[in-house]
Amino acid sequence: MEVIRATKAGTCYGVQRALDIAEEVLDTCPCAYTLGPLIHNPRVVEELAARGACVAKSLDEVEGNCATVIIRSHGVTPQVRDEVVARGFTLVDATCPHVARAQQGAAELAEAGCRVIVLGEADHPEVEGLRAYAEKAGGKVDVVGGPSDIPEGLYAPIGVVAQTTQMRENLEAVVGELKARGLDPIVKKTICYATRQRQDAAAELAARVDAMVVIGGRNSSNTTRLAEVCRMACPKSYHIESGDELDAEMFAGCQTVGVTAGASTPDAHINAVVAKLESF
Ligand code: SF4
């Protein structure tokens, strides 16, 4: 059975950077905290916990006067950042630079006097951060999931900033709707194409193999979406967290199997799955 790896798969730049930063901190600091899991991958979170990384739901759960708090790749609100410092904790910033640019963009729109439209999932921590940065800069903010959520009665100037993982088509639809209302919004270019590149590469591969294996946390929305994309082109698509879930019977009659992985799946996990598939 030939095993083919998607041309784009596994950790994106921002997640890999956050993992590298966390590992560097844990090399010298026996206990560091993240506010929520560092990434949406239970196996990686377990591995980090074994090295001393604690997951806190809020700063109230952080123990020790000089504890280290690592900010995750999708960032936090400026209030949380200030609170980390005010409580005397050491702040280690693993916010993805793309997210940091979006936060800065949201603040710039507000400073320019714009009403700020944040396009994204309302309860996602990255979106909470974008909203908070704009509000801290004095802006009035609306979070929308798409064009149908845009409130009535808006007037210029309007600014739009998107959660980094939004689809370009959704942003275009929101901008189109605002233009149709006679508003000409200032649009910050904040979309990161890491997710889209993984989906496109997975779809291309899924269309030419007998089976697909998608590796990543079941709690990872980008991995789940990747599995959906694969299933559309290849009905025999398996979403797994570890190679232990695979056996040879699952690939009976297959000549080719494709492998892809979500943006929070490290290379070592992908390599282990590829090696197992090649042993069948
Ligand atoms: S998906 Fe893009 S914005 Fe999000 S962490 Fe990865 S590189 Fe950064």
GROMACS .gro file of C-alpha atoms and ligand atoms in nm:
model
  288
    1MET     CA    1   0.000   0.000   0.000
    2GLU     CA    2   0.143   0.336  -0.102
    3VAL     CA    3   0.123   0.603   0.170
    4ILE     CA    4   0.109   0.962   0.043
    5ARG     CA    5   0.138   1.262   0.273
    6ALA     CA    6  -0.050   1.582   0.183
    7THR     CA    7   0.179   1.860   0.063
    8LYS     CA    8   0.055   2.084   0.347
    9ALA     CA    9  -0.028   1.908   0.674
   10GLY     CA   10   0.031   1.941   1.046
   11THR     CA   11   0.133   2.227   1.269
   12CYS     CA   12   0.105   2.577   1.130
   13TYR     CA   13   0.368   2.840   1.201
   14GLY     CA   14   0.183   2.992   1.498
   15VAL     CA   15   0.110   2.662   1.674
   16GLN     CA   16   0.463   2.530   1.621
   17ARG     CA   17   0.600   2.857   1.755
   18ALA     CA   18   0.377   2.829   2.065
   19LEU     CA   19   0.493   2.470   2.123
   20ASP     CA   20   0.858   2.569   2.085
   21ILE     CA   21   0.811   2.860   2.330
   22ALA     CA   22   0.633   2.634   2.584
   23GLU     CA   23   0.906   2.368   2.562
   24GLU     CA   24   1.176   2.630   2.608
   25VAL     CA   25   0.996   2.764   2.918
   26LEU     CA   26   0.952   2.411   3.062
   27ASP     CA   27   1.324   2.340   3.012
   28THR     CA   28   1.405   2.595   3.282
   29CYS     CA   29   1.080   2.635   3.477
   30PRO     CA   30   0.929   2.328   3.650
   31CYS     CA   31   0.575   2.467   3.643
   32ALA     CA   32   0.416   2.698   3.390
   33TYR     CA   33   0.049   2.773   3.326
   34THR     CA   34  -0.157   2.817   3.014
   35LEU     CA   35  -0.507   2.969   3.028
   36GLY     CA   36  -0.690   2.678   2.867
   37PRO     CA   37  -0.506   2.403   2.677
   38LEU     CA   38  -0.208   2.533   2.478
   39ILE     CA   39  -0.344   2.369   2.162
   40HIS     CA   40  -0.647   2.156   2.070
   41ASN     CA   41  -0.463   1.828   2.080
   42PRO     CA   42  -0.515   1.614   2.395
   43ARG     CA   43  -0.201   1.404   2.332
   44VAL     CA   44   0.022   1.711   2.311
   45VAL     CA   45  -0.144   1.864   2.617
   46GLU     CA   46  -0.075   1.538   2.810
   47GLU     CA   47   0.288   1.541   2.696
   48LEU     CA   48   0.326   1.902   2.811
   49ALA     CA   49   0.153   1.824   3.144
   50ALA     CA   50   0.407   1.548   3.206
   51ARG     CA   51   0.676   1.815   3.173
   52GLY     CA   52   0.506   2.051   3.419
   53ALA     CA   53   0.260   2.253   3.210
   54CYS     CA   54  -0.059   2.322   3.409
   55VAL     CA   55  -0.386   2.422   3.246
   56ALA     CA   56  -0.576   2.693   3.437
   57LYS     CA   57  -0.931   2.802   3.349
   58SER     CA   58  -0.861   3.150   3.484
   59LEU     CA   59  -0.583   3.345   3.657
   60ASP     CA   60  -0.748   3.262   3.994
   61GLU     CA   61  -0.631   2.903   3.947
   62VAL     CA   62  -0.268   3.005   3.898
   63GLU     CA   63  -0.070   2.925   4.213
   64GLY     CA   64   0.257   3.076   4.330
   65ASN     CA   65   0.361   3.440   4.342
   66CYS     CA   66   0.608   3.417   4.059
   67ALA     CA   67   0.438   3.161   3.835
   68THR     CA   68   0.488   3.177   3.460
   69VAL     CA   69   0.180   3.222   3.241
   70ILE     CA   70   0.209   3.136   2.872
   71ILE     CA   71  -0.031   3.320   2.640
   72ARG     CA   72  -0.169   3.083   2.375
   73SER     CA   73  -0.134   3.130   1.998
   74HIS     CA   74  -0.480   3.287   1.957
   75GLY     CA   75  -0.400   3.553   2.216
   76VAL     CA   76  -0.593   3.707   2.507
   77THR     CA   77  -0.766   4.036   2.583
   78PRO     CA   78  -0.545   4.329   2.690
   79GLN     CA   79  -0.720   4.313   3.030
   80VAL     CA   80  -0.600   3.955   3.089
   81ARG     CA   81  -0.251   4.052   2.978
   82ASP     CA   82  -0.248   4.346   3.224
   83GLU     CA   83  -0.386   4.124   3.501
   84VAL     CA   84  -0.107   3.866   3.452
   85VAL     CA   85   0.150   4.143   3.508
   86ALA     CA   86  -0.047   4.305   3.793
   87ARG     CA   87  -0.053   3.975   3.985
   88GLY     CA   88   0.324   3.952   3.958
   89PHE     CA   89   0.330   3.652   3.723
   90THR     CA   90   0.586   3.620   3.446
   91LEU     CA   91   0.412   3.662   3.112
   92VAL     CA   92   0.544   3.458   2.819
   93ASP     CA   93   0.376   3.564   2.499
   94ALA     CA   94   0.313   3.285   2.246
   95THR     CA   95   0.044   3.484   2.060
   96CYS     CA   96   0.079   3.402   1.690
   97PRO     CA   97   0.222   3.710   1.513
   98HIS     CA   98  -0.069   3.693   1.264
   99VAL     CA   99  -0.315   3.718   1.554
  100ALA     CA  100  -0.113   4.000   1.712
  101ARG     CA  101  -0.137   4.191   1.381
  102ALA     CA  102  -0.515   4.140   1.379
  103GLN     CA  103  -0.535   4.272   1.739
  104GLN     CA  104  -0.332   4.576   1.636
  105GLY     CA  105  -0.554   4.621   1.329
  106ALA     CA  106  -0.869   4.616   1.544
  107ALA     CA  107  -0.721   4.884   1.772
  108GLU     CA  108  -0.610   5.098   1.475
  109LEU     CA  109  -0.961   5.094   1.325
  110ALA     CA  110  -1.108   5.207   1.656
  111GLU     CA  111  -0.842   5.478   1.697
  112ALA     CA  112  -0.930   5.603   1.347
  113GLY     CA  113  -1.289   5.655   1.467
  114CYS     CA  114  -1.441   5.355   1.287
  115ARG     CA  115  -1.725   5.142   1.408
  116VAL     CA  116  -1.549   4.804   1.410
  117ILE     CA  117  -1.702   4.491   1.258
  118VAL     CA  118  -1.521   4.181   1.386
  119LEU     CA  119  -1.593   3.883   1.160
  120GLY     CA  120  -1.562   3.554   1.350
  121GLU     CA  121  -1.704   3.307   1.601
  122ALA     CA  122  -1.841   3.517   1.888
  123ASP     CA  123  -1.725   3.292   2.172
  124HIS     CA  124  -1.379   3.213   2.031
  125PRO     CA  125  -1.093   3.348   2.247
  126GLU     CA  126  -0.928   3.510   1.946
  127VAL     CA  127  -1.248   3.701   1.868
  128GLU     CA  128  -1.288   3.804   2.233
  129GLY     CA  129  -0.936   3.944   2.207
  130LEU     CA  130  -1.007   4.137   1.885
  131ARG     CA  131  -1.323   4.284   2.033
  132ALA     CA  132  -1.141   4.384   2.353
  133TYR     CA  133  -0.852   4.551   2.166
  134ALA     CA  134  -1.096   4.759   1.961
  135GLU     CA  135  -1.306   4.851   2.265
  136LYS     CA  136  -0.999   4.944   2.468
  137ALA     CA  137  -0.910   5.187   2.187
  138GLY     CA  138  -1.255   5.346   2.224
  139GLY     CA  139  -1.437   5.167   1.940
  140LYS     CA  140  -1.793   5.045   1.921
  141VAL     CA  141  -1.777   4.680   1.811
  142ASP     CA  142  -2.013   4.435   1.641
  143VAL     CA  143  -1.911   4.070   1.616
  144VAL     CA  144  -2.071   3.903   1.312
  145GLY     CA  145  -2.055   3.550   1.176
  146GLY     CA  146  -2.150   3.656   0.823
  147PRO     CA  147  -2.334   3.920   0.619
  148SER     CA  148  -2.677   3.836   0.764
  149ASP     CA  149  -2.556   3.934   1.115
  150ILE     CA  150  -2.460   4.290   1.019
  151PRO     CA  151  -2.682   4.526   1.219
  152GLU     CA  152  -2.903   4.789   1.059
  153GLY     CA  153  -2.839   5.160   1.091
  154LEU     CA  154  -2.463   5.163   1.044
  155TYR     CA  155  -2.291   5.473   0.915
  156ALA     CA  156  -1.937   5.553   0.798
  157PRO     CA  157  -1.660   5.520   0.889
  158ILE     CA  158  -1.671   5.141   0.922
  159GLY     CA  159  -1.375   4.909   0.968
  160VAL     CA  160  -1.366   4.532   0.926
  161VAL     CA  161  -1.123   4.292   1.088
  162ALA     CA  162  -1.155   3.913   1.054
  163GLN     CA  163  -1.060   3.628   1.285
  164THR     CA  164  -0.745   3.484   1.125
  165THR     CA  165  -0.909   3.149   1.039
  166GLN     CA  166  -1.209   3.296   0.852
  167MET     CA  167  -1.277   3.193   0.493
  168ARG     CA  168  -1.195   3.465   0.241
  169GLU     CA  169  -1.538   3.416   0.077
  170ASN     CA  170  -1.713   3.504   0.403
  171LEU     CA  171  -1.509   3.822   0.442
  172GLU     CA  172  -1.587   3.917   0.081
  173ALA     CA  173  -1.958   3.861   0.146
  174VAL     CA  174  -1.950   4.090   0.452
  175VAL     CA  175  -1.759   4.361   0.265
  176GLY     CA  176  -2.000   4.321  -0.030
  177GLU     CA  177  -2.301   4.368   0.198
  178LEU     CA  178  -2.152   4.683   0.353
  179LYS     CA  179  -2.075   4.825   0.007
  180ALA     CA  180  -2.428   4.745  -0.106
  181ARG     CA  181  -2.549   4.965   0.184
  182GLY     CA  182  -2.336   5.251   0.051
  183LEU     CA  183  -2.065   5.206   0.312
  184ASP     CA  184  -1.707   5.172   0.199
  185PRO     CA  185  -1.533   4.988   0.483
  186ILE     CA  186  -1.165   4.993   0.567
  187VAL     CA  187  -1.065   4.626   0.566
  188LYS     CA  188  -0.765   4.495   0.758
  189LYS     CA  189  -0.595   4.201   0.586
  190THR     CA  190  -0.587   3.954   0.873
  191ILE     CA  191  -0.683   3.616   0.725
  192CYS     CA  192  -0.415   3.348   0.762
  193TYR     CA  193  -0.418   3.089   0.484
  194ALA     CA  194  -0.263   2.802   0.685
  195THR     CA  195  -0.603   2.636   0.737
  196ARG     CA  196  -0.715   2.684   0.377
  197GLN     CA  197  -0.387   2.548   0.240
  198ARG     CA  198  -0.432   2.232   0.449
  199GLN     CA  199  -0.790   2.190   0.330
  200ASP     CA  200  -0.698   2.240  -0.038
  201ALA     CA  201  -0.406   1.995  -0.017
  202ALA     CA  202  -0.626   1.739   0.164
  203ALA     CA  203  -0.909   1.770  -0.093
  204GLU     CA  204  -0.665   1.726  -0.382
  205LEU     CA  205  -0.511   1.415  -0.222
  206ALA     CA  206  -0.843   1.264  -0.108
  207ALA     CA  207  -0.967   1.272  -0.468
  208ARG     CA  208  -0.691   1.036  -0.587
  209VAL     CA  209  -0.646   0.780  -0.307
  210ASP     CA  210  -0.846   0.478  -0.185
  211ALA     CA  211  -0.849   0.589   0.181
  212MET     CA  212  -0.756   0.895   0.387
  213VAL     CA  213  -0.628   0.925   0.742
  214VAL     CA  214  -0.676   1.260   0.916
  215ILE     CA  215  -0.473   1.302   1.236
  216GLY     CA  216  -0.559   1.546   1.513
  217GLY     CA  217  -0.764   1.614   1.825
  218ARG     CA  218  -1.136   1.538   1.808
  219ASN     CA  219  -1.180   1.869   1.991
  220SER     CA  220  -0.994   2.052   1.714
  221SER     CA  221  -1.238   2.230   1.483
  222ASN     CA  222  -0.982   2.267   1.204
  223THR     CA  223  -0.905   1.891   1.210
  224THR     CA  224  -1.275   1.803   1.214
  225ARG     CA  225  -1.330   2.031   0.915
  226LEU     CA  226  -1.033   1.869   0.740
  227ALA     CA  227  -1.194   1.526   0.792
  228GLU     CA  228  -1.522   1.657   0.644
  229VAL     CA  229  -1.338   1.790   0.339
  230CYS     CA  230  -1.170   1.450   0.293
  231ARG     CA  231  -1.496   1.254   0.329
  232MET     CA  232  -1.652   1.457   0.048
  233ALA     CA  233  -1.389   1.326  -0.196
  234CYS     CA  234  -1.304   0.993  -0.029
  235PRO     CA  235  -1.577   0.812   0.170
  236LYS     CA  236  -1.317   0.590   0.343
  237SER     CA  237  -1.171   0.871   0.553
  238TYR     CA  238  -1.071   0.813   0.916
  239HIS     CA  239  -1.026   1.089   1.176
  240ILE     CA  240  -0.787   0.957   1.441
  241GLU     CA  241  -0.586   1.100   1.730
  242SER     CA  242  -0.323   0.826   1.732
  243GLY     CA  243  -0.195   0.539   1.516
  244ASP     CA  244  -0.320   0.297   1.786
  245GLU     CA  245  -0.667   0.342   1.636
  246LEU     CA  246  -0.560   0.188   1.304
  247ASP     CA  247  -0.544  -0.174   1.194
  248ALA     CA  248  -0.473  -0.340   0.858
  249GLU     CA  249  -0.834  -0.450   0.806
  250MET     CA  250  -0.945  -0.089   0.778
  251PHE     CA  251  -0.743  -0.066   0.456
  252ALA     CA  252  -0.834  -0.402   0.299
  253GLY     CA  253  -0.819  -0.371  -0.081
  254CYS     CA  254  -0.659  -0.024  -0.074
  255GLN     CA  255  -0.364   0.046  -0.302
  256THR     CA  256  -0.311   0.404  -0.187
  257VAL     CA  257  -0.377   0.589   0.138
  258GLY     CA  258  -0.342   0.961   0.194
  259VAL     CA  259  -0.238   1.120   0.522
  260THR     CA  260  -0.313   1.469   0.644
  261ALA     CA  261  -0.321   1.638   0.985
  262GLY     CA  262  -0.472   1.942   1.151
  263ALA     CA  263  -0.280   2.258   1.236
  264SER     CA  264  -0.224   2.135   1.593
  265THR     CA  265  -0.072   1.796   1.507
  266PRO     CA  266   0.307   1.777   1.547
  267ASP     CA  267   0.528   1.611   1.287
  268ALA     CA  268   0.626   1.330   1.525
  269HIS     CA  269   0.260   1.215   1.543
  270ILE     CA  270   0.228   1.223   1.163
  271ASN     CA  271   0.553   1.029   1.115
  272ALA     CA  272   0.438   0.759   1.360
  273VAL     CA  273   0.109   0.712   1.172
  274VAL     CA  274   0.286   0.701   0.834
  275ALA     CA  275   0.529   0.436   0.968
  276LYS     CA  276   0.238   0.227   1.098
  277LEU     CA  277   0.048   0.249   0.768
  278GLU     CA  278   0.363   0.150   0.577
  279SER     CA  279   0.396  -0.159   0.797
  280PHE     CA  280   0.052  -0.294   0.693
  281SF4     S1  281  -0.370   2.922   1.182
  281SF4    FE1  282  -0.249   3.099   1.117
  281SF4     S2  283  -0.307   3.261   1.262
  281SF4    FE2  284  -0.369   3.068   1.354
  281SF4     S3  285  -0.195   3.007   1.479
  281SF4    FE3  286  -0.168   2.909   1.280
  281SF4     S4  287  -0.036   3.051   1.166
  281SF4    FE4  288  -0.121   3.165   1.340
   0.00000   0.00000   0.00000
